[in-house]
mmCIF file of C-alpha atoms in Angstrom:
data_model
loop_
_atom_site.group_PDB
_atom_site.id
_atom_site.type_symbol
_atom_site.label_atom_id
_atom_site.label_comp_id
_atom_site.label_asym_id
_atom_site.label_seq_id
_atom_site.Cartn_x
_atom_site.Cartn_y
_atom_site.Cartn_z
ATOM 1 C CA MET A 94 -14.924 99.434 -97.890
ATOM 2 C CA SER A 95 -11.905 100.012 -95.743
ATOM 3 C CA SER A 96 -10.353 103.441 -96.170
ATOM 4 C CA ASN A 97 -6.969 101.926 -95.355
ATOM 5 C CA ALA A 98 -7.415 99.015 -97.759
ATOM 6 C CA LYS A 99 -4.670 100.457 -99.945
ATOM 7 C CA ASN A 100 -2.336 99.537 -97.081
ATOM 8 C CA ILE A 101 -3.006 95.830 -97.586
ATOM 9 C CA ARG A 102 0.212 94.453 -99.015
ATOM 10 C CA PRO A 103 0.166 91.249 -101.016
ATOM 11 C CA ALA A 104 2.409 88.348 -100.083
ATOM 12 C CA ALA A 105 5.609 87.999 -102.064
ATOM 13 C CA GLY A 106 4.878 86.922 -105.624
ATOM 14 C CA HIS A 107 1.272 88.160 -105.595
ATOM 15 C CA GLU A 108 -0.102 91.091 -107.565
ATOM 16 C CA PRO A 109 -1.392 93.939 -105.419
ATOM 17 C CA LEU A 110 -5.138 94.347 -104.990
ATOM 18 C CA ASP A 111 -6.684 97.415 -106.566
ATOM 19 C CA ALA A 112 -9.675 99.310 -105.163
ATOM 20 C CA ILE A 113 -12.179 97.286 -107.216
ATOM 21 C CA ASP A 114 -10.682 93.984 -106.032
ATOM 22 C CA GLU A 115 -10.893 95.222 -102.449
ATOM 23 C CA ARG A 116 -14.540 96.267 -102.841
ATOM 24 C CA LEU A 117 -15.393 92.903 -104.434
ATOM 25 C CA LEU A 118 -13.709 91.039 -101.590
ATOM 26 C CA ALA A 119 -15.419 93.144 -98.906
ATOM 27 C CA ALA A 120 -18.827 92.508 -100.494
ATOM 28 C CA LEU A 121 -18.189 88.767 -100.820
ATOM 29 C CA VAL A 122 -16.964 88.487 -97.228
ATOM 30 C CA ASP A 123 -20.114 90.279 -96.122
ATOM 31 C CA ASP A 124 -22.373 88.002 -98.214
ATOM 32 C CA ALA A 125 -20.806 85.163 -100.205
ATOM 33 C CA ARG A 126 -24.217 84.298 -101.689
ATOM 34 C CA ILE A 127 -24.713 87.698 -103.301
ATOM 35 C CA SER A 128 -25.693 87.405 -106.969
ATOM 36 C CA ASN A 129 -23.209 88.569 -109.559
ATOM 37 C CA LYS A 130 -25.665 91.269 -110.652
ATOM 38 C CA GLN A 131 -26.014 92.580 -107.085
ATOM 39 C CA LEU A 132 -22.232 92.377 -106.598
ATOM 40 C CA ALA A 133 -21.629 94.415 -109.753
ATOM 41 C CA GLU A 134 -24.183 97.050 -108.700
ATOM 42 C CA LEU A 135 -22.700 97.282 -105.205
ATOM 43 C CA VAL A 136 -19.163 97.720 -106.515
ATOM 44 C CA GLY A 137 -20.174 99.962 -109.424
ATOM 45 C CA ILE A 138 -18.974 97.827 -112.322
ATOM 46 C CA ALA A 139 -20.573 95.834 -115.134
ATOM 47 C CA PRO A 140 -21.764 92.300 -114.293
ATOM 48 C CA SER A 141 -19.331 90.820 -116.838
ATOM 49 C CA THR A 142 -16.468 92.693 -115.147
ATOM 50 C CA ALA A 143 -17.588 91.506 -111.704
ATOM 51 C CA LEU A 144 -17.676 87.914 -112.900
ATOM 52 C CA MET A 145 -14.299 88.169 -114.636
ATOM 53 C CA ARG A 146 -12.624 89.838 -111.639
ATOM 54 C CA THR A 147 -14.134 87.407 -109.121
ATOM 55 C CA ARG A 148 -12.865 84.489 -111.207
ATOM 56 C CA ALA A 149 -9.442 86.132 -111.414
ATOM 57 C CA LEU A 150 -9.363 86.540 -107.619
ATOM 58 C CA SER A 151 -10.122 82.813 -107.338
ATOM 59 C CA ASP A 152 -7.501 81.907 -109.934
ATOM 60 C CA ARG A 153 -4.931 83.993 -108.044
ATOM 61 C CA GLY A 154 -5.728 82.071 -104.857
ATOM 62 C CA ILE A 155 -7.062 85.118 -103.025
ATOM 63 C CA ILE A 156 -10.578 83.699 -102.868
ATOM 64 C CA GLN A 157 -10.067 80.159 -101.653
ATOM 65 C CA GLY A 158 -13.672 79.044 -101.771
ATOM 66 C CA PHE A 159 -17.210 79.556 -100.580
ATOM 67 C CA GLU A 160 -18.742 77.425 -97.869
ATOM 68 C CA ALA A 161 -21.902 76.973 -95.870
ATOM 69 C CA LYS A 162 -21.542 77.876 -92.210
ATOM 70 C CA LEU A 163 -23.579 75.450 -90.121
ATOM 71 C CA SER A 164 -25.059 75.803 -86.644
ATOM 72 C CA LEU A 165 -23.174 73.099 -84.746
ATOM 73 C CA SER A 166 -25.897 72.788 -82.119
ATOM 74 C CA ALA A 167 -28.565 72.400 -84.822
ATOM 75 C CA ILE A 168 -26.689 69.420 -86.293
ATOM 76 C CA GLY A 169 -26.118 67.758 -82.930
ATOM 77 C CA ARG A 170 -22.521 68.864 -82.288
ATOM 78 C CA SER A 171 -22.985 71.405 -79.500
ATOM 79 C CA VAL A 172 -19.929 70.427 -77.424
ATOM 80 C CA GLN A 173 -16.826 72.163 -78.730
ATOM 81 C CA ALA A 174 -13.307 71.791 -77.408
ATOM 82 C CA LEU A 175 -9.791 72.959 -78.101
ATOM 83 C CA ILE A 176 -7.281 70.161 -77.700
ATOM 84 C CA ALA A 177 -3.591 70.941 -77.356
ATOM 85 C CA VAL A 178 -1.473 68.062 -78.675
ATOM 86 C CA ARG A 179 2.214 67.450 -78.113
ATOM 87 C CA LEU A 180 3.815 64.721 -80.222
ATOM 88 C CA ARG A 181 6.291 62.228 -78.734
ATOM 89 C CA ALA A 182 8.905 62.846 -81.410
ATOM 90 C CA HIS A 183 9.457 65.583 -83.928
ATOM 91 C CA ASP A 184 10.574 63.654 -86.940
ATOM 92 C CA ARG A 185 8.982 63.877 -90.355
ATOM 93 C CA GLU A 186 7.481 60.390 -90.194
ATOM 94 C CA GLN A 187 5.659 61.094 -86.908
ATOM 95 C CA ILE A 188 4.434 64.498 -88.092
ATOM 96 C CA ASP A 189 3.248 63.101 -91.427
ATOM 97 C CA ARG A 190 1.441 60.243 -89.684
ATOM 98 C CA PHE A 191 -0.405 62.657 -87.409
ATOM 99 C CA THR A 192 -1.250 65.242 -90.077
ATOM 100 C CA SER A 193 -2.419 62.661 -92.603
ATOM 101 C CA ARG A 194 -4.978 61.226 -90.172
ATOM 102 C CA VAL A 195 -6.187 63.557 -87.440
ATOM 103 C CA PRO A 196 -7.233 66.725 -89.365
ATOM 104 C CA LYS A 197 -9.462 64.578 -91.600
ATOM 105 C CA LEU A 198 -11.469 63.084 -88.725
ATOM 106 C CA PRO A 199 -15.147 64.140 -88.895
ATOM 107 C CA ALA A 200 -15.207 65.897 -85.493
ATOM 108 C CA VAL A 201 -12.246 68.148 -86.359
ATOM 109 C CA LEU A 202 -13.257 71.669 -87.395
ATOM 110 C CA SER A 203 -9.739 73.145 -87.584
ATOM 111 C CA THR A 204 -6.158 72.059 -87.025
ATOM 112 C CA PHE A 205 -3.413 74.522 -86.197
ATOM 113 C CA HIS A 206 0.285 73.601 -86.317
ATOM 114 C CA THR A 207 1.757 75.783 -83.587
ATOM 115 C CA SER A 208 5.001 76.801 -81.958
ATOM 116 C CA GLY A 209 5.654 76.769 -78.250
ATOM 117 C CA SER A 210 4.868 74.045 -75.742
ATOM 118 C CA VAL A 211 2.352 72.228 -77.971
ATOM 119 C CA ASP A 212 2.645 71.083 -81.551
ATOM 120 C CA TYR A 213 -0.995 71.178 -82.649
ATOM 121 C CA LEU A 214 -4.207 72.775 -81.522
ATOM 122 C CA LEU A 215 -7.397 71.024 -82.621
ATOM 123 C CA HIS A 216 -10.856 72.591 -82.630
ATOM 124 C CA ILE A 217 -13.431 69.826 -82.510
ATOM 125 C CA ALA A 218 -17.202 69.563 -82.122
ATOM 126 C CA VAL A 219 -19.102 66.535 -80.841
ATOM 127 C CA ALA A 220 -22.554 65.831 -79.415
ATOM 128 C CA THR A 221 -21.823 65.243 -75.727
ATOM 129 C CA THR A 222 -19.028 65.411 -73.164
ATOM 130 C CA GLU A 223 -19.011 61.608 -73.192
ATOM 131 C CA ASP A 224 -18.418 61.728 -76.941
ATOM 132 C CA LEU A 225 -15.591 64.192 -76.321
ATOM 133 C CA ARG A 226 -13.960 61.845 -73.808
ATOM 134 C CA ASP A 227 -14.327 58.895 -76.179
ATOM 135 C CA TRP A 228 -13.000 60.936 -79.118
ATOM 136 C CA VAL A 229 -9.859 61.885 -77.201
ATOM 137 C CA LEU A 230 -9.332 58.305 -76.017
ATOM 138 C CA ASP A 231 -9.989 56.727 -79.421
ATOM 139 C CA ASN A 232 -8.130 59.214 -81.603
ATOM 140 C CA LEU A 233 -5.370 60.726 -79.483
ATOM 141 C CA ALA A 234 -4.637 58.938 -76.204
ATOM 142 C CA THR A 235 -4.169 55.577 -77.929
ATOM 143 C CA ASP A 236 -2.087 57.007 -80.804
ATOM 144 C CA PRO A 237 1.596 56.147 -80.262
ATOM 145 C CA VAL A 238 2.601 59.390 -82.016
ATOM 146 C CA VAL A 239 0.823 61.526 -79.394
ATOM 147 C CA GLY A 240 2.749 62.235 -76.206
ATOM 148 C CA HIS A 241 0.360 64.542 -74.359
ATOM 149 C CA THR A 242 -3.027 66.223 -74.769
ATOM 150 C CA GLU A 243 -4.863 68.914 -72.855
ATOM 151 C CA THR A 244 -8.541 69.513 -73.528
ATOM 152 C CA THR A 245 -10.316 72.830 -72.954
ATOM 153 C CA LEU A 246 -14.092 73.126 -73.317
ATOM 154 C CA VAL A 247 -15.367 76.017 -75.428
ATOM 155 C CA PHE A 248 -18.269 77.820 -73.767
ATOM 156 C CA GLU A 249 -18.791 80.275 -76.626
ATOM 157 C CA HIS A 250 -17.146 80.802 -80.003
ATOM 158 C CA MET A 251 -17.059 84.392 -81.255
ATOM 159 C CA PRO A 252 -15.798 84.419 -84.839
ATOM 160 C CA GLY A 253 -13.536 87.233 -85.941
ATOM 161 C CA ASN A 254 -13.070 88.965 -89.272
ATOM 162 C CA HIS A 255 -12.674 86.597 -92.226
ATOM 163 C CA GLY A 256 -11.681 88.989 -94.929
ATOM 164 C CA PRO A 257 -9.786 92.155 -95.760
ATOM 165 C CA LEU A 258 -8.508 94.150 -92.830
ATOM 166 C CA PRO A 259 -11.207 96.319 -91.241
ATOM 167 C CA ASP A 260 -10.871 100.067 -90.819
ATOM 168 C CA GLU A 261 -8.622 101.009 -87.944
ATOM 169 C CA ASP A 262 -10.358 103.583 -85.767
#
Protein backbone atom coordinates (compact mmCIF):
# COMPACT_ATOMS: atom_id res chain seq x y z
CA MET A 1 0.00 0.00 0.00
CA SER A 2 1.07 3.54 -0.61
CA SER A 3 3.33 4.94 2.09
CA ASN A 4 1.90 8.39 1.39
CA ALA A 5 -1.70 7.18 1.45
CA LYS A 6 -2.26 9.15 4.65
CA ASN A 7 -1.88 12.23 2.44
CA ILE A 8 -5.04 11.38 0.52
CA ARG A 9 -7.56 13.98 1.59
CA PRO A 10 -11.26 13.27 1.27
CA ALA A 11 -13.53 15.64 -0.61
CA ALA A 12 -15.52 18.08 1.49
CA GLY A 13 -18.21 16.27 3.45
CA HIS A 14 -16.50 12.87 3.29
CA GLU A 15 -14.94 11.01 6.20
CA PRO A 16 -11.20 10.49 5.88
CA LEU A 17 -9.92 7.06 4.89
CA ASP A 18 -8.00 5.16 7.53
CA ALA A 19 -5.11 2.77 6.83
CA ILE A 20 -7.41 -0.28 6.65
CA ASP A 21 -9.72 1.46 4.16
CA GLU A 22 -6.70 2.37 2.05
CA ARG A 23 -5.37 -1.20 2.09
CA LEU A 24 -8.82 -2.56 1.16
CA LEU A 25 -9.09 -0.12 -1.73
CA ALA A 26 -5.57 -0.89 -3.00
CA ALA A 27 -6.31 -4.63 -2.95
CA LEU A 28 -9.65 -4.18 -4.72
CA VAL A 29 -8.14 -1.92 -7.38
CA ASP A 30 -5.47 -4.55 -7.95
CA ASP A 31 -8.04 -7.38 -8.19
CA ALA A 32 -11.74 -6.55 -7.93
CA ARG A 33 -12.61 -10.26 -8.10
CA ILE A 34 -10.64 -11.17 -4.98
CA SER A 35 -12.71 -13.23 -2.54
CA ASN A 36 -13.67 -11.64 0.75
CA LYS A 37 -11.61 -14.27 2.58
CA GLN A 38 -8.51 -13.48 0.49
CA LEU A 39 -9.13 -9.74 0.90
CA ALA A 40 -9.33 -10.10 4.68
CA GLU A 41 -6.12 -12.16 4.79
CA LEU A 42 -4.29 -9.68 2.56
CA VAL A 43 -5.33 -6.70 4.68
CA GLY A 44 -4.92 -8.52 8.01
CA ILE A 45 -8.48 -8.30 9.30
CA ALA A 46 -11.34 -10.71 9.94
CA PRO A 47 -13.52 -11.65 6.94
CA SER A 48 -16.59 -10.14 8.64
CA THR A 49 -14.69 -6.86 9.10
CA ALA A 50 -13.54 -6.90 5.47
CA LEU A 51 -17.10 -7.41 4.28
CA MET A 52 -18.50 -4.72 6.59
CA ARG A 53 -15.81 -2.18 5.63
CA THR A 54 -16.11 -2.89 1.90
CA ARG A 55 -19.87 -2.36 2.12
CA ALA A 56 -19.30 0.86 4.06
CA LEU A 57 -16.90 2.10 1.37
CA SER A 58 -19.63 1.40 -1.20
CA ASP A 59 -22.29 3.09 0.91
CA ARG A 60 -20.05 6.15 1.28
CA GLY A 61 -19.70 6.33 -2.51
CA ILE A 62 -15.96 5.67 -2.48
CA ILE A 63 -16.36 2.35 -4.27
CA GLN A 64 -18.66 3.15 -7.15
CA GLY A 65 -18.94 -0.34 -8.57
CA PHE A 66 -17.19 -3.33 -10.04
CA GLU A 67 -17.14 -4.00 -13.76
CA ALA A 68 -15.80 -6.40 -16.33
CA LYS A 69 -13.12 -4.92 -18.56
CA LEU A 70 -13.55 -6.26 -22.08
CA SER A 71 -11.06 -6.60 -24.93
CA LEU A 72 -12.57 -4.27 -27.53
CA SER A 73 -10.86 -6.07 -30.40
CA ALA A 74 -12.15 -9.44 -29.17
CA ILE A 75 -15.74 -8.15 -29.32
CA GLY A 76 -15.35 -6.61 -32.76
CA ARG A 77 -14.79 -2.97 -31.75
CA SER A 78 -11.10 -2.52 -32.55
CA VAL A 79 -11.33 1.01 -34.00
CA GLN A 80 -11.24 3.60 -31.23
CA ALA A 81 -11.48 7.34 -31.63
CA LEU A 82 -11.59 10.50 -29.57
CA ILE A 83 -14.12 12.96 -30.91
CA ALA A 84 -14.00 16.59 -29.84
CA VAL A 85 -17.47 18.16 -29.99
CA ARG A 86 -18.37 21.83 -29.90
CA LEU A 87 -22.05 22.66 -29.47
CA ARG A 88 -23.73 25.43 -31.48
CA ALA A 89 -25.20 27.11 -28.42
CA HIS A 90 -24.47 26.91 -24.74
CA ASP A 91 -27.91 27.02 -23.26
CA ARG A 92 -29.31 24.47 -20.86
CA GLU A 93 -31.77 23.03 -23.37
CA GLN A 94 -29.04 22.31 -25.95
CA ILE A 95 -26.69 20.84 -23.34
CA ASP A 96 -29.43 18.67 -21.85
CA ARG A 97 -30.45 17.43 -25.30
CA PHE A 98 -26.88 16.41 -26.10
CA THR A 99 -26.09 14.83 -22.72
CA SER A 100 -29.35 12.91 -22.55
CA ARG A 101 -28.69 11.19 -25.88
CA VAL A 102 -25.06 10.91 -26.94
CA PRO A 103 -23.35 9.38 -23.85
CA LYS A 104 -25.90 6.54 -23.89
CA LEU A 105 -25.14 5.48 -27.48
CA PRO A 106 -23.67 1.95 -27.61
CA ALA A 107 -20.36 2.96 -29.24
CA VAL A 108 -19.58 5.55 -26.55
CA LEU A 109 -17.09 4.33 -23.93
CA SER A 110 -16.67 7.65 -22.09
CA THR A 111 -17.93 11.21 -22.29
CA PHE A 112 -16.00 14.12 -20.85
CA HIS A 113 -17.52 17.59 -20.40
CA THR A 114 -14.53 19.86 -20.90
CA SER A 115 -13.42 23.46 -20.79
CA GLY A 116 -11.53 25.22 -23.54
CA SER A 117 -12.21 25.19 -27.26
CA VAL A 118 -14.43 22.08 -27.19
CA ASP A 119 -17.39 21.25 -25.01
CA TYR A 120 -17.22 17.45 -24.97
CA LEU A 121 -14.69 14.76 -25.68
CA LEU A 122 -16.11 11.36 -26.62
CA HIS A 123 -14.18 8.09 -26.52
CA ILE A 124 -15.87 5.63 -28.84
CA ALA A 125 -15.14 2.16 -30.20
CA VAL A 126 -16.53 0.69 -33.42
CA ALA A 127 -15.66 -2.17 -35.76
CA THR A 128 -14.25 -0.36 -38.79
CA THR A 129 -13.23 3.09 -40.01
CA GLU A 130 -16.34 3.03 -42.20
CA ASP A 131 -18.42 2.45 -39.08
CA LEU A 132 -16.62 5.37 -37.45
CA ARG A 133 -17.45 7.66 -40.38
CA ASP A 134 -21.09 6.53 -40.35
CA TRP A 135 -21.30 6.93 -36.56
CA VAL A 136 -20.08 10.52 -36.74
CA LEU A 137 -22.43 11.33 -39.62
CA ASP A 138 -25.46 9.63 -38.05
CA ASN A 139 -25.00 10.78 -34.46
CA LEU A 140 -23.13 14.08 -34.57
CA ALA A 141 -22.92 15.75 -37.98
CA THR A 142 -26.69 15.61 -38.49
CA ASP A 143 -27.51 16.74 -34.93
CA PRO A 144 -28.62 20.39 -34.97
CA VAL A 145 -27.14 20.87 -31.47
CA VAL A 146 -23.62 20.01 -32.69
CA GLY A 147 -21.66 22.83 -34.29
CA HIS A 148 -18.31 21.16 -34.95
CA THR A 149 -16.52 17.84 -34.46
CA GLU A 150 -12.93 16.73 -34.82
CA THR A 151 -12.11 13.03 -34.83
CA THR A 152 -8.76 11.57 -33.77
CA LEU A 153 -7.99 7.87 -34.22
CA VAL A 154 -6.56 6.06 -31.20
CA PHE A 155 -3.63 3.83 -32.13
CA GLU A 156 -3.11 2.50 -28.60
CA HIS A 157 -4.86 3.05 -25.28
CA MET A 158 -2.65 2.81 -22.20
CA PRO A 159 -4.84 2.91 -19.10
CA GLY A 160 -3.60 4.77 -16.06
CA ASN A 161 -4.11 4.23 -12.35
CA HIS A 162 -7.74 3.66 -11.34
CA GLY A 163 -7.47 3.82 -7.61
CA PRO A 164 -5.72 5.42 -4.67
CA LEU A 165 -2.73 7.57 -5.47
CA PRO A 166 0.42 5.52 -6.09
CA ASP A 167 3.63 6.03 -4.15
CA GLU A 168 5.55 9.07 -5.30
CA ASP A 169 9.17 8.13 -5.90
